[in-house]
């Protein structure tokens, strides 16, 4: 899953990015409103962390522009302001949730997980597909209760497919959500990762939809 952080505090931006990367996310960063608006308007993110008090363009304006352009990506608003009116303005502008500074990074991670789950239609922190269980809280996966030892790219691939289980996901979409903006993207590598993932899982859940991409779904006879 791919996250954008728009925060002008360099240390806080780095702290959030490191925590998200450690949790298995792909992370892009921006340090002012104009750069953040451009990235959010041109790149496909699963969630965005957006500070209100940004240089060049404030967070509320950035958010209003995204929503006005039809961008529906979940947005978590960061604010150092205590006034309730700022929080209301953020929600009215289209924010999905907010956190007031100072905060614990673990709270931000939990709220991001919840936003991504809800956007994909999942209520629980665990997503199940047949014998495969993905724990988004611990960033771990199991098959029939046995842990899967996955590389970061294999985990990102499985997590994206599990969040969108039953849907056909194109190679291009997988690439866009597995790598950051500076990565030399090659959709051919997706086939390699799918092959490795299938072998490690040992169950036939990932279907190749010819000419379209991949889909993960439980067998029709599964409980």
Coordinates of C-alpha atoms in Angstrom, one line a residue:
X1 CA 0.0 0.0 0.0
X2 CA 1.3 3.4 -0.9
X3 CA 1.1 6.5 1.3
X4 CA 1.9 10.2 0.8
X5 CA 3.1 12.3 3.7
X6 CA 2.7 16.1 3.2
X7 CA 4.4 17.7 6.3
X8 CA 6.8 20.6 6.3
X9 CA 8.5 19.6 9.6
X10 CA 11.5 17.6 8.3
X11 CA 12.0 15.6 11.4
X12 CA 8.3 14.7 11.8
X13 CA 8.1 13.9 8.1
X14 CA 11.1 11.5 8.4
X15 CA 9.8 10.0 11.6
X16 CA 6.4 9.2 10.0
X17 CA 8.0 7.9 6.8
X18 CA 10.4 5.5 8.7
X19 CA 7.5 4.2 10.8
X20 CA 5.3 3.6 7.8
X21 CA 8.1 1.9 5.8
X22 CA 8.9 -0.4 8.8
X23 CA 5.2 -1.3 8.8
X24 CA 5.4 -2.4 5.2
X25 CA 4.1 0.7 3.3
X26 CA 5.6 2.4 0.3
X27 CA 6.0 6.1 1.2
X28 CA 6.4 9.3 -0.8
X29 CA 7.0 12.6 0.9
X30 CA 6.3 16.3 0.2
X31 CA 7.3 19.3 2.3
X32 CA 5.0 22.1 1.1
X33 CA 1.4 22.4 -0.1
X34 CA 2.1 22.9 -3.8
X35 CA 4.3 19.8 -4.1
X36 CA 1.9 17.8 -2.0
X37 CA -1.1 18.9 -4.1
X38 CA 0.8 17.9 -7.3
X39 CA 1.7 14.4 -6.1
X40 CA -1.8 13.8 -4.7
X41 CA -3.3 14.9 -8.0
X42 CA -1.1 12.8 -10.2
X43 CA -0.1 9.7 -8.3
X44 CA -2.4 6.9 -7.0
X45 CA -2.2 6.7 -3.2
X46 CA -4.0 4.4 -0.8
X47 CA -4.0 7.1 1.9
X48 CA -2.5 10.6 2.5
X49 CA -1.3 12.2 5.7
X50 CA -1.7 15.9 5.3
X51 CA -0.6 18.7 7.6
X52 CA -2.9 21.8 7.8
X53 CA -0.1 24.4 8.4
X54 CA 1.9 24.1 5.2
X55 CA 4.0 26.7 3.2
X56 CA 3.1 27.7 -0.3
X57 CA -0.5 26.3 0.0
X58 CA -2.2 25.4 3.3
X59 CA -3.6 21.9 3.9
X60 CA -7.2 22.9 3.7
X61 CA -6.8 24.4 0.3
X62 CA -4.9 21.4 -0.9
X63 CA -7.6 19.1 0.3
X64 CA -10.4 21.2 -1.2
X65 CA -8.6 21.1 -4.6
X66 CA -8.3 17.3 -4.4
X67 CA -11.9 16.8 -3.6
X68 CA -13.0 19.4 -6.1
X69 CA -11.1 17.4 -8.8
X70 CA -12.9 14.2 -7.7
X71 CA -9.9 12.7 -5.7
X72 CA -11.4 10.2 -3.2
X73 CA -8.2 9.0 -1.6
X74 CA -8.6 8.8 2.3
X75 CA -6.9 11.7 4.0
X76 CA -5.7 11.9 7.6
X77 CA -5.3 15.5 8.6
X78 CA -2.6 16.7 11.0
X79 CA -3.0 19.8 13.0
X80 CA -1.2 21.6 15.8
X81 CA -4.1 23.9 16.4
X82 CA -6.4 23.5 19.4
X83 CA -9.3 25.4 17.9
X84 CA -12.2 23.1 17.1
X85 CA -13.1 25.3 14.1
X86 CA -9.9 24.1 12.3
X87 CA -10.9 20.5 12.8
X88 CA -14.4 21.2 11.6
X89 CA -13.0 23.0 8.5
X90 CA -10.8 20.0 7.7
X91 CA -13.7 17.6 8.0
X92 CA -15.9 19.8 5.9
X93 CA -13.2 20.1 3.3
X94 CA -13.2 16.4 2.9
X95 CA -10.8 14.9 5.5
X96 CA -11.7 11.4 6.6
X97 CA -10.0 11.7 10.0
X98 CA -7.7 14.0 11.9
X99 CA -4.9 13.8 14.6
X100 CA -3.8 16.8 16.8
X101 CA -0.2 17.3 17.4
X102 CA 1.7 16.2 19.4
X103 CA 0.7 12.6 18.8
X104 CA 2.1 9.1 19.1
X105 CA 3.2 7.6 15.8
X106 CA 1.4 4.4 16.7
X107 CA -1.9 6.3 16.7
X108 CA -1.3 7.6 13.2
X109 CA -0.4 4.1 12.0
X110 CA -3.6 2.7 13.5
X111 CA -5.8 5.5 11.9
X112 CA -4.1 4.9 8.5
X113 CA -4.8 1.2 8.7
X114 CA -8.4 2.0 9.5
X115 CA -8.8 4.4 6.7
X116 CA -7.4 2.0 4.1
X117 CA -9.5 -0.9 5.5
X118 CA -12.7 1.2 5.3
X119 CA -11.9 2.4 1.8
X120 CA -11.6 -1.2 0.7
X121 CA -14.8 -2.2 2.6
X122 CA -13.1 -4.2 5.4
X123 CA -14.2 -3.6 9.0
X124 CA -11.6 -5.8 10.8
X125 CA -7.8 -5.5 11.0
X126 CA -7.7 -9.0 9.8
X127 CA -8.6 -9.8 6.2
X128 CA -9.3 -13.5 5.3
X129 CA -9.4 -15.2 2.0
X130 CA -9.8 -18.9 2.2
X131 CA -6.9 -20.3 4.4
X132 CA -5.0 -17.1 4.0
X133 CA -5.2 -14.5 6.8
X134 CA -3.6 -11.0 6.6
X135 CA -3.1 -9.2 9.9
X136 CA -2.8 -5.5 8.9
X137 CA -1.9 -4.5 12.4
X138 CA 1.2 -6.7 12.6
X139 CA 1.9 -6.7 8.9
X140 CA 2.0 -10.5 8.9
X141 CA 0.3 -13.2 6.9
X142 CA -0.5 -16.9 7.6
X143 CA -1.8 -19.9 5.7
X144 CA -3.8 -22.4 7.7
X145 CA -2.4 -20.7 10.8
X146 CA 1.2 -21.1 9.7
X147 CA 3.2 -17.9 9.2
X148 CA 4.3 -16.9 5.7
X149 CA 7.9 -15.7 5.4
X150 CA 7.6 -12.9 2.8
X151 CA 9.9 -10.3 1.4
X152 CA 8.7 -6.7 1.6
X153 CA 7.6 -6.7 -2.0
X154 CA 5.8 -10.1 -1.7
X155 CA 4.0 -8.7 1.4
X156 CA 3.0 -5.5 -0.4
X157 CA 1.7 -7.6 -3.3
X158 CA -0.3 -9.9 -1.1
X159 CA -1.6 -7.0 1.0
X160 CA -2.9 -5.1 -2.0
X161 CA -4.6 -8.1 -3.5
X162 CA -6.1 -9.0 -0.1
X163 CA -7.5 -5.5 0.4
X164 CA -9.1 -5.8 -3.1
X165 CA -10.0 -9.5 -3.0
X166 CA -12.5 -10.5 -5.6
X167 CA -11.4 -7.6 -7.9
X168 CA -9.2 -7.9 -10.9
X169 CA -6.1 -5.8 -10.3
X170 CA -3.9 -4.8 -13.3
X171 CA -0.1 -5.1 -13.3
X172 CA 0.1 -1.4 -13.8
X173 CA -2.0 -0.8 -10.7
X174 CA 0.1 -3.2 -8.6
X175 CA 3.3 -1.4 -9.7
X176 CA 1.8 2.0 -8.9
X177 CA 0.9 0.8 -5.4
X178 CA 4.0 -1.2 -4.6
X179 CA 6.8 1.3 -5.5
X180 CA 7.5 4.9 -4.7
X181 CA 7.7 7.6 -7.3
X182 CA 11.5 7.4 -7.7
X183 CA 11.6 3.6 -8.3
X184 CA 12.4 2.4 -11.7
X185 CA 9.1 0.6 -12.3
X186 CA 8.8 -2.5 -14.4
X187 CA 5.5 -4.3 -14.6
X188 CA 7.3 -7.5 -15.7
X189 CA 8.6 -8.0 -12.1
X190 CA 5.1 -8.4 -10.9
X191 CA 4.8 -11.8 -12.6
X192 CA 8.0 -12.9 -10.8
X193 CA 6.6 -11.8 -7.4
X194 CA 3.2 -13.5 -8.1
X195 CA 5.0 -16.7 -8.9
X196 CA 7.0 -16.6 -5.7
X197 CA 4.0 -15.7 -3.6
X198 CA 2.0 -18.6 -5.1
X199 CA 4.8 -21.0 -4.3
X200 CA 5.2 -19.8 -0.7
X201 CA 1.4 -19.9 -0.1
X202 CA 1.0 -23.4 -1.4
X203 CA -2.7 -22.7 -2.2
X204 CA -4.2 -21.8 -5.5
X205 CA -5.9 -18.5 -4.7
X206 CA -4.3 -16.0 -7.0
X207 CA -5.8 -16.2 -10.5
X208 CA -4.3 -14.8 -13.6
X209 CA -6.9 -13.0 -15.7
X210 CA -5.5 -13.0 -19.2
X211 CA -4.9 -9.5 -20.5
X212 CA -6.2 -7.8 -17.4
X213 CA -4.1 -8.7 -14.4
X214 CA -4.6 -10.8 -11.2
X215 CA -7.4 -11.6 -8.7
X216 CA -7.3 -13.2 -5.3
X217 CA -10.4 -15.0 -4.1
X218 CA -11.3 -18.0 -2.0
X219 CA -12.5 -21.2 -3.7
X220 CA -16.2 -21.4 -4.1
X221 CA -16.4 -24.3 -1.8
X222 CA -14.5 -22.5 1.0
X223 CA -16.3 -21.6 4.2

